[in-house]
mmCIF file of C-alpha atoms and ligand atoms in Angstrom:
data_model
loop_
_atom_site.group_PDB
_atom_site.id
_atom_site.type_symbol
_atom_site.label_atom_id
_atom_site.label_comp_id
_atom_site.label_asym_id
_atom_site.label_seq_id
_atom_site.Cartn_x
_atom_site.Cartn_y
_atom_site.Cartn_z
ATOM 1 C CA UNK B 2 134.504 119.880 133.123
ATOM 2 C CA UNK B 3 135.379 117.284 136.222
ATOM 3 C CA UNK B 4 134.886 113.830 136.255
ATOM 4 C CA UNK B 5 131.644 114.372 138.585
ATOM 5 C CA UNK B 6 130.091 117.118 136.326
ATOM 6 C CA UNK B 7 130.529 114.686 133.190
ATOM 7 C CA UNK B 8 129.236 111.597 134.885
ATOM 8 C CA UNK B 9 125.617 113.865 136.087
ATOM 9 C CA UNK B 10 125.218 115.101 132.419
ATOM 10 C CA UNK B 11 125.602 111.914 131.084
ATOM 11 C CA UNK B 12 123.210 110.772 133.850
ATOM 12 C CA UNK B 13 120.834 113.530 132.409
ATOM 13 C CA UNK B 14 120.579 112.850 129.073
ATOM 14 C CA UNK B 15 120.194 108.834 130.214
ATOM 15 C CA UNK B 16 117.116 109.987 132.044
ATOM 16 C CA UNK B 17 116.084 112.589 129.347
ATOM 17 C CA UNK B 18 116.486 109.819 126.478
ATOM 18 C CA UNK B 19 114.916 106.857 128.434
ATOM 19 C CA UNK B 20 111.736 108.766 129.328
ATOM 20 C CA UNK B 21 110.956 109.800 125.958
ATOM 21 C CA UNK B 22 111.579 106.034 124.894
ATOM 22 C CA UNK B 23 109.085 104.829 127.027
ATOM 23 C CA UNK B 24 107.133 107.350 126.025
ATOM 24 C CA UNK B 25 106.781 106.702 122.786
ATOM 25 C CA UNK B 26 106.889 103.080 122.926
ATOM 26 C CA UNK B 27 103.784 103.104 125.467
ATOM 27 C CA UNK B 28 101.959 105.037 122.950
ATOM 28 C CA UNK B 29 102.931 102.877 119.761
ATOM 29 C CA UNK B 30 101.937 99.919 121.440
ATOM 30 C CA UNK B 31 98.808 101.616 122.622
ATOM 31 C CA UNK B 32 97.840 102.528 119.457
ATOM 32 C CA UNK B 33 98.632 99.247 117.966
ATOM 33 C CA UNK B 34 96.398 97.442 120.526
ATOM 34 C CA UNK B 35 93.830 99.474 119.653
ATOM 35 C CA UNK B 36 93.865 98.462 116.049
ATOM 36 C CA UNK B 37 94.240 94.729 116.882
ATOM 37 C CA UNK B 38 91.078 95.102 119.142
ATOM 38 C CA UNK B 39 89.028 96.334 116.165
ATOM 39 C CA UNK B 40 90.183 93.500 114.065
ATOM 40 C CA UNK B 41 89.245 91.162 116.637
ATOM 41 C CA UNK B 42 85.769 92.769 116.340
ATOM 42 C CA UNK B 43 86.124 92.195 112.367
ATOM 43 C CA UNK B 44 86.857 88.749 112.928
ATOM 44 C CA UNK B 45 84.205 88.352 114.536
ATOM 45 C CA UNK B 46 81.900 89.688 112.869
ATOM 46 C CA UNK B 47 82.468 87.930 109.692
ATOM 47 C CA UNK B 48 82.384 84.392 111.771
ATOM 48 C CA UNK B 49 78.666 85.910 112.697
ATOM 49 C CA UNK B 50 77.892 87.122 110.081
ATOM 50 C CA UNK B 51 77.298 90.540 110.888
ATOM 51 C CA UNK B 52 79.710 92.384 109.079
ATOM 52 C CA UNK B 53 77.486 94.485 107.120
ATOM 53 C CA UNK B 54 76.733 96.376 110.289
ATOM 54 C CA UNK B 55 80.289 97.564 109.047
ATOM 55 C CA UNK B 56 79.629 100.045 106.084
ATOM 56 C CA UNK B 57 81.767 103.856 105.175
ATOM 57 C CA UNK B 58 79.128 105.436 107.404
ATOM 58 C CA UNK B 59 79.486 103.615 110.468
ATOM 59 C CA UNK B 60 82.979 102.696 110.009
ATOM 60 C CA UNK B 61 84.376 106.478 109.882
ATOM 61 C CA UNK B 62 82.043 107.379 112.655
ATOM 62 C CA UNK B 63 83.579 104.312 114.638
ATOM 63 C CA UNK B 64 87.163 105.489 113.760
ATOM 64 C CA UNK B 65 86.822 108.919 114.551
ATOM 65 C CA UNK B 66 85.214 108.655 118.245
ATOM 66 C CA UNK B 67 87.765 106.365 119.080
ATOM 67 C CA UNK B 68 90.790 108.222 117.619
ATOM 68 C CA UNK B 69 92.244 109.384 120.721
ATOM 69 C CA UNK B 70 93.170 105.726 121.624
ATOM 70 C CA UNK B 71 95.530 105.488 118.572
ATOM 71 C CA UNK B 72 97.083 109.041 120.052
ATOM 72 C CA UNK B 73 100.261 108.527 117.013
ATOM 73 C CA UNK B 74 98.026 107.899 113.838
ATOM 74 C CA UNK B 75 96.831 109.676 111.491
ATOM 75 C CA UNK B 76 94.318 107.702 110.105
ATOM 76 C CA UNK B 77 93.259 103.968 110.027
ATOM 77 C CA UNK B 78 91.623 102.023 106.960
ATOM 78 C CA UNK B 79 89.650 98.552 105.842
ATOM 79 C CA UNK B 80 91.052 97.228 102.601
ATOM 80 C CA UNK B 81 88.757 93.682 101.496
ATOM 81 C CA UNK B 82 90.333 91.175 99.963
ATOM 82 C CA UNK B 83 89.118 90.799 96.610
ATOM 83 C CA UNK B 84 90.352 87.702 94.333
ATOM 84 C CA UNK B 85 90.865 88.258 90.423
ATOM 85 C CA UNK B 86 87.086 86.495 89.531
ATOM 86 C CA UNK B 87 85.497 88.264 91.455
ATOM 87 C CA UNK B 88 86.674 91.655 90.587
ATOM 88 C CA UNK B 89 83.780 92.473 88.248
ATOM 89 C CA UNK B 90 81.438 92.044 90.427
ATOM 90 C CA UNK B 91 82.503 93.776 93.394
ATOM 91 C CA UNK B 92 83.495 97.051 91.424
ATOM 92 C CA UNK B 93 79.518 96.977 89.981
ATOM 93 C CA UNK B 94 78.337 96.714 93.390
ATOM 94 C CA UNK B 95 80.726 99.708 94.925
ATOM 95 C CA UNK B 96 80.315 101.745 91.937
ATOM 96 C CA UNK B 97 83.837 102.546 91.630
ATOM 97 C CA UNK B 98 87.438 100.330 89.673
ATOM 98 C CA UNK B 99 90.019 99.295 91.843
ATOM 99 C CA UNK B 100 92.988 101.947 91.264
ATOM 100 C CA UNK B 101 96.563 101.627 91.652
ATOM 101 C CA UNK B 102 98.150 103.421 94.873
ATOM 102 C CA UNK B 103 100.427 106.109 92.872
ATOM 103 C CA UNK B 104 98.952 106.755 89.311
ATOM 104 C CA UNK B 105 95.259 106.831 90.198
ATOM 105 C CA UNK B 106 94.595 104.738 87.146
ATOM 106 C CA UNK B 107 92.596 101.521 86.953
ATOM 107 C CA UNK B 108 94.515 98.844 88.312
ATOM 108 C CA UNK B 109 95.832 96.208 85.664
ATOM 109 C CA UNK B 110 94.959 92.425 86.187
ATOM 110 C CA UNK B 111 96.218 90.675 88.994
ATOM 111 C CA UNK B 112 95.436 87.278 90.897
ATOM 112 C CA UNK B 113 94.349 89.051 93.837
ATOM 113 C CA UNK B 114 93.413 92.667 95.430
ATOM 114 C CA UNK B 115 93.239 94.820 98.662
ATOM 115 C CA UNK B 116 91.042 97.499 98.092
ATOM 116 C CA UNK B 117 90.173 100.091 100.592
ATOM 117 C CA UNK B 118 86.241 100.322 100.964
ATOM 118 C CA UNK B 119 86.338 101.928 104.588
ATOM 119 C CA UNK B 120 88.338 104.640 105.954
ATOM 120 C CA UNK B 121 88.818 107.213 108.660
ATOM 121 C CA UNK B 122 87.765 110.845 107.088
ATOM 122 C CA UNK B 123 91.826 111.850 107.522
ATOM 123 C CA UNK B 124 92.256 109.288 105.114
ATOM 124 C CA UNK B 125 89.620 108.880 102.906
ATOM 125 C CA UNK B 126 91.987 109.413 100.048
ATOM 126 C CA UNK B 127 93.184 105.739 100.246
ATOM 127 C CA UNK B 128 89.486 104.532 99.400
ATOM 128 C CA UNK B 129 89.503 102.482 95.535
ATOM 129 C CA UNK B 130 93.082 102.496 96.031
ATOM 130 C CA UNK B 131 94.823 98.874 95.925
ATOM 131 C CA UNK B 132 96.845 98.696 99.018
ATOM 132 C CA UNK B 133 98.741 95.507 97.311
ATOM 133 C CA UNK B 134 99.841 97.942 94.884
ATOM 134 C CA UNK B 135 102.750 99.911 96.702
ATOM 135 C CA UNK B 136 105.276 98.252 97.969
ATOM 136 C CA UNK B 137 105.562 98.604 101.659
ATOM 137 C CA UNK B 138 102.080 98.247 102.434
ATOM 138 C CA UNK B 139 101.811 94.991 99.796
ATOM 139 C CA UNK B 140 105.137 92.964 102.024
ATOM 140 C CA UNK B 141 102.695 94.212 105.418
ATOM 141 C CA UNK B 142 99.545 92.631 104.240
ATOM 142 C CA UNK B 143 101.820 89.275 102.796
ATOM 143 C CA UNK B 144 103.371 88.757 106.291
ATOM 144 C CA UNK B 145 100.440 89.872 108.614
ATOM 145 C CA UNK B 146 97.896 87.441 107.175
ATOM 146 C CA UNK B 147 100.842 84.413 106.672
ATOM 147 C CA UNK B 148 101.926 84.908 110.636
ATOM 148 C CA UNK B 149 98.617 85.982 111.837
ATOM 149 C CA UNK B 150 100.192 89.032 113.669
ATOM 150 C CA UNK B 151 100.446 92.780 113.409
ATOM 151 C CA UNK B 152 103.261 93.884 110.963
ATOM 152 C CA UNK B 153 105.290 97.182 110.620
ATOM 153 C CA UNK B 154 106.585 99.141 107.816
ATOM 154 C CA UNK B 155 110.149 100.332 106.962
ATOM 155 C CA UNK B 156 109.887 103.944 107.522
ATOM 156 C CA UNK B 157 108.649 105.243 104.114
ATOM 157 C CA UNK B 158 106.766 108.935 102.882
ATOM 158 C CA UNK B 159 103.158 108.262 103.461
ATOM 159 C CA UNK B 160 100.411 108.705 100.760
ATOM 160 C CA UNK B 161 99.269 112.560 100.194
ATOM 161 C CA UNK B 162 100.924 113.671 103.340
ATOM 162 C CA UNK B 163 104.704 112.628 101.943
ATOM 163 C CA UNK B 164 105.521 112.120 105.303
ATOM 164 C CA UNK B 165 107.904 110.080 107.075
ATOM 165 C CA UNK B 166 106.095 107.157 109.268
ATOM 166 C CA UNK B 167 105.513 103.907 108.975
ATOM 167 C CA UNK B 168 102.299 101.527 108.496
ATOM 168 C CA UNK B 169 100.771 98.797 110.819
ATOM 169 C CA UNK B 170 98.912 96.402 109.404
ATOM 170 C CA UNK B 171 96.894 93.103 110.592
ATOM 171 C CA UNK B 172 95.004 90.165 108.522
ATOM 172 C CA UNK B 173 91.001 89.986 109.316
ATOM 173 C CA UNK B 174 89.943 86.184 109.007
ATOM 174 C CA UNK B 175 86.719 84.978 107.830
ATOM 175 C CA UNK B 176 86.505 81.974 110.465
ATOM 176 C CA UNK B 177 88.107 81.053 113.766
ATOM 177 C CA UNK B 178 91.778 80.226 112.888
ATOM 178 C CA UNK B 179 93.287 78.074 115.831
ATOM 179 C CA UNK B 180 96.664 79.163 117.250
ATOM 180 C CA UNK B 181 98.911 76.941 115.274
ATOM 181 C CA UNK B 182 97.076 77.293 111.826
ATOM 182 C CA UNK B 183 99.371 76.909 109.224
ATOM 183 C CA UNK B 184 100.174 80.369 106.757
ATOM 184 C CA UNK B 185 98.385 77.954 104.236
ATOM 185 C CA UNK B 186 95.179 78.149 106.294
ATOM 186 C CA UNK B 187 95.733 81.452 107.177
ATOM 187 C CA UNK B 188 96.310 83.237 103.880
ATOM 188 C CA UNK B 189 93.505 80.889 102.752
ATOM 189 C CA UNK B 190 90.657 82.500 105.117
ATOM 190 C CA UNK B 191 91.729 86.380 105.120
ATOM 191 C CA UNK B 192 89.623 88.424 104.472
ATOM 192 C CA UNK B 193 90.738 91.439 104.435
ATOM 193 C CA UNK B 194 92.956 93.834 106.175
ATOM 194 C CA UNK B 195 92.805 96.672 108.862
ATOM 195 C CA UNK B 196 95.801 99.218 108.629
ATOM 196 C CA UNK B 197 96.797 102.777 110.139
ATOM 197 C CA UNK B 198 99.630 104.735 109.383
ATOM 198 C CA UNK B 199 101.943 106.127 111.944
ATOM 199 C CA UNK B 200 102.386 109.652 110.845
ATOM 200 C CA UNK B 201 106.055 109.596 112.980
ATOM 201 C CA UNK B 202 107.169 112.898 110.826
ATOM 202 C CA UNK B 203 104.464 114.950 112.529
ATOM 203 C CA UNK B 204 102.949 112.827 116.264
ATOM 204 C CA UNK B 205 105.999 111.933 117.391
ATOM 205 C CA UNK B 206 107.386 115.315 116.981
ATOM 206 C CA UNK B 207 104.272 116.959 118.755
ATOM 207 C CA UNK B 208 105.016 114.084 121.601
ATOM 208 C CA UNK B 209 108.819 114.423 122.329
ATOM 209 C CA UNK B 210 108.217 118.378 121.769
ATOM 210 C CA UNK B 211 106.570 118.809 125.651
ATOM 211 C CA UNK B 212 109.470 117.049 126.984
ATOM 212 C CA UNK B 213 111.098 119.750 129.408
ATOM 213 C CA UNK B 214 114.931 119.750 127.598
ATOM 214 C CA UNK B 215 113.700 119.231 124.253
ATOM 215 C CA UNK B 216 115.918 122.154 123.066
ATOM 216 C CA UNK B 217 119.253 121.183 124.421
ATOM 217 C CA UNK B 218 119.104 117.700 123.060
ATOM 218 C CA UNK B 219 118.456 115.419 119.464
ATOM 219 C CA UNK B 220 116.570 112.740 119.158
ATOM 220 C CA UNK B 221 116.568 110.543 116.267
ATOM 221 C CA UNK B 222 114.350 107.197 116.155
ATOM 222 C CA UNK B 223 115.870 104.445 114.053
ATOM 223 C CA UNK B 224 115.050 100.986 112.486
ATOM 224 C CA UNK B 225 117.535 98.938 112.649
ATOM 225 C CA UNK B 226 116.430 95.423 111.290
ATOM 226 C CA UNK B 227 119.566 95.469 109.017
ATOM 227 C CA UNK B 228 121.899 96.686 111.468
ATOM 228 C CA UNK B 229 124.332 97.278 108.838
ATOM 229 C CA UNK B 230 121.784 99.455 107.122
ATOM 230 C CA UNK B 231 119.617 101.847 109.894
ATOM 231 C CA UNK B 232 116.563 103.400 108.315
ATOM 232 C CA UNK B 233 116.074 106.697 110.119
ATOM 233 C CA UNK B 234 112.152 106.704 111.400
ATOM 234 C CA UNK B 235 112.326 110.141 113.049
ATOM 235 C CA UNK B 236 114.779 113.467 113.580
ATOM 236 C CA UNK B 237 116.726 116.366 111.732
ATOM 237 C CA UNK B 238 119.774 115.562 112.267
ATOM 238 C CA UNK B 239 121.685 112.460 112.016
ATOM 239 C CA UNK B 240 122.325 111.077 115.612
ATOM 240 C CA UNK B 241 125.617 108.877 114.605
ATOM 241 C CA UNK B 242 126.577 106.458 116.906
ATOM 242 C CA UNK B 243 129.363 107.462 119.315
ATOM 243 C CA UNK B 244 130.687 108.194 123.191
ATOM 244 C CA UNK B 245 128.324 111.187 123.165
ATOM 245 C CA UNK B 246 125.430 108.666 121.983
ATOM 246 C CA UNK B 247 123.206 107.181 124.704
ATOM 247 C CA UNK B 248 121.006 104.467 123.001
ATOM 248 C CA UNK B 249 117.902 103.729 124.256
ATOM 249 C CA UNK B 250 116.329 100.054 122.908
ATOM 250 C CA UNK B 251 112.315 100.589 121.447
ATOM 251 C CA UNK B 252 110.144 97.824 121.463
ATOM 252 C CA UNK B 253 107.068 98.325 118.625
ATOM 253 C CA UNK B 254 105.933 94.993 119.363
ATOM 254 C CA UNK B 255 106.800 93.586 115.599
ATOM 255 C CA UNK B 256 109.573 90.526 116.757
ATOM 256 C CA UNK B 257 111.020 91.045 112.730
ATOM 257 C CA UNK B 258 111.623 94.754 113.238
ATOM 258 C CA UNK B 259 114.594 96.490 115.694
ATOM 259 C CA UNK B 260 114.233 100.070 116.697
ATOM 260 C CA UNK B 261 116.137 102.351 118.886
ATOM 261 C CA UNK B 262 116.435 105.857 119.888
ATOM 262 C CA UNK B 263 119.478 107.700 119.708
ATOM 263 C CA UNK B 264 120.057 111.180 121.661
ATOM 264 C CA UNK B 265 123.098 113.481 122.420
ATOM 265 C CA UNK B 266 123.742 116.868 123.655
ATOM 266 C CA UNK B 267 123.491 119.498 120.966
ATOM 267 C CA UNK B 268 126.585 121.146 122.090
ATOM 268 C CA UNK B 269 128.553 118.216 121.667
ATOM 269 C CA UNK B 270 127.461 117.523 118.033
HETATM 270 N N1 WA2 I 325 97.603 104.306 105.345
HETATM 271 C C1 WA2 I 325 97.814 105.652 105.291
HETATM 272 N N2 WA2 I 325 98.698 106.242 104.490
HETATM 273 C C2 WA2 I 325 99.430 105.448 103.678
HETATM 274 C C3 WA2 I 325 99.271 104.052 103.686
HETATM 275 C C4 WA2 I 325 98.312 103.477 104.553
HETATM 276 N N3 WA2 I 325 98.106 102.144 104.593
HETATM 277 N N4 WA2 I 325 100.140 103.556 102.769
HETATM 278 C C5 WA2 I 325 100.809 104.602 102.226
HETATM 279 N N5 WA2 I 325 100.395 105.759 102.762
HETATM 280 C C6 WA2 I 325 94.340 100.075 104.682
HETATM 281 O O1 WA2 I 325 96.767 97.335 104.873
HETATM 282 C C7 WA2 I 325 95.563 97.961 104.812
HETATM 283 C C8 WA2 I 325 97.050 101.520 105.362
HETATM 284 C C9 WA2 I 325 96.866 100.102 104.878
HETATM 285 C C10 WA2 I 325 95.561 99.410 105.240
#
């Protein structure tokens, strides 16, 4: 090849690479926003009062005409927030113990509890099921209700599907929290927690799959938090870092997590 030829196909996959980043990026953070609005809305309902206009019924109906705005997930969820005292009570008036995530059995006493009471019908599985109770989805709900903002994941096989994705997660409070509340206040007046998974294994493949080019190039997603140690989020083959590499940067909008997206020519694997 000349020197002009190789500078326009690295040009190429540039473009190619870059406009499936943004791409995917727009719609992560679209479907993000989407879940922060409706935990807004649970926020405020709770300050009103009104919550119980909230109940499996209205909620799934609610999540499923509105899926389209969360175009990457499979499924989004309500867990409550249910402290060790008042356990009893709350599985008498649901009918139904709190279970642990994997075994299905009745969860063993803790101090607290997230239990799922509302879902979305794709993922009505989760409902009973103590989201405290595996481990990526207990370190989301810790650091979205300390911080106050939306929290990702490490990439991780999903619940029932086994697929690779990742889960977003944010706290709903039970009064109006001021911007510099302390994690004290905030833990304090959560209660509870809206979360949808990011089924990357099978949306994002659908997404980058209409790209024109998508058979002459991979595309791997990575999170990179650790550099040292990249999680791979999305792809078949391993994208390794090299002269053939073009790295694109991906912002999710979680400051604490890195992501890129790493593509090359298939020929030059
Ligand atoms: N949603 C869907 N599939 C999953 C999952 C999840 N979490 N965890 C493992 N597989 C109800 O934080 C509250 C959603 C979590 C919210």
């Amino acid at each position: 090849m000349n020197a002009e030829t190789v500078v326009r196909r690295r040009e190429t996959l540039a473009n190619m690479c870059e406009g499936r980043a943004r791409m995917l990026e727009n719609q992560f953070v679209a479907s993000m926003n989407h879940v922060r609005a409706l935990t807004a809305l649970f926020t405020t309902l709770h300050i009103s009062k009104q919550i119980a206009m909230f109940n499996q019924e209205t909620f799934s109906q609610y999540a499923e005409s509105t899926a389209f705005e969360r175009p990457l997930m499979s499924g989004v969820a309500y867990a409550d927030r249910v402290l060790h005292k008042d356990r009893a009570s709350f599985e008498i008036s649901h009918g139904w113990m709190i279970k642990e995530m994997f075994s299905k059995e009745r969860q063993q006493d803790g101090d607290e509890y997230a239990p799922t009471t509302m879902s979305q019908d794709t993922v009505s599985y989760l409902t009973s099921l103590d989201m405290m109770s595996g481990q990526e989805d207990r370190e989301n709900i810790l650091r979205a209700r300390a911080s106050g903002k939306g929290a990702l994941t490490n990439p991780f096989r999903l619940l029932e599907s086994k697929h690779l994705g990742v889960v977003f997660t944010f706290a709903v409070y039970s009064i109006h929290l001021p911007a510099e509340a302390t994690p004290e206040e905030r833990i304090e007046a959560t209660a509870g927690y809206i979360g949808g998974a990011f089924d990357v294994e099978t949306l994002v493949e659908n997404l980058l799959r209409e790209f024109p080019g998508s058979e002459i190039i991979a595309v791997n997603v990575y999170d990179i938090t650790n550099e040292l140690c990249p999680l791979v989020m999305y792809g078949h083959t391993n994208v390794s870092k090299s002269e053939n590499t073009y790295v694109s940067p991906l912002d999710f909008g979680d400051p604490l997590r890195k992501h890129e997206m790493r593509c090359r020519y298939n020929e030059d694997a």
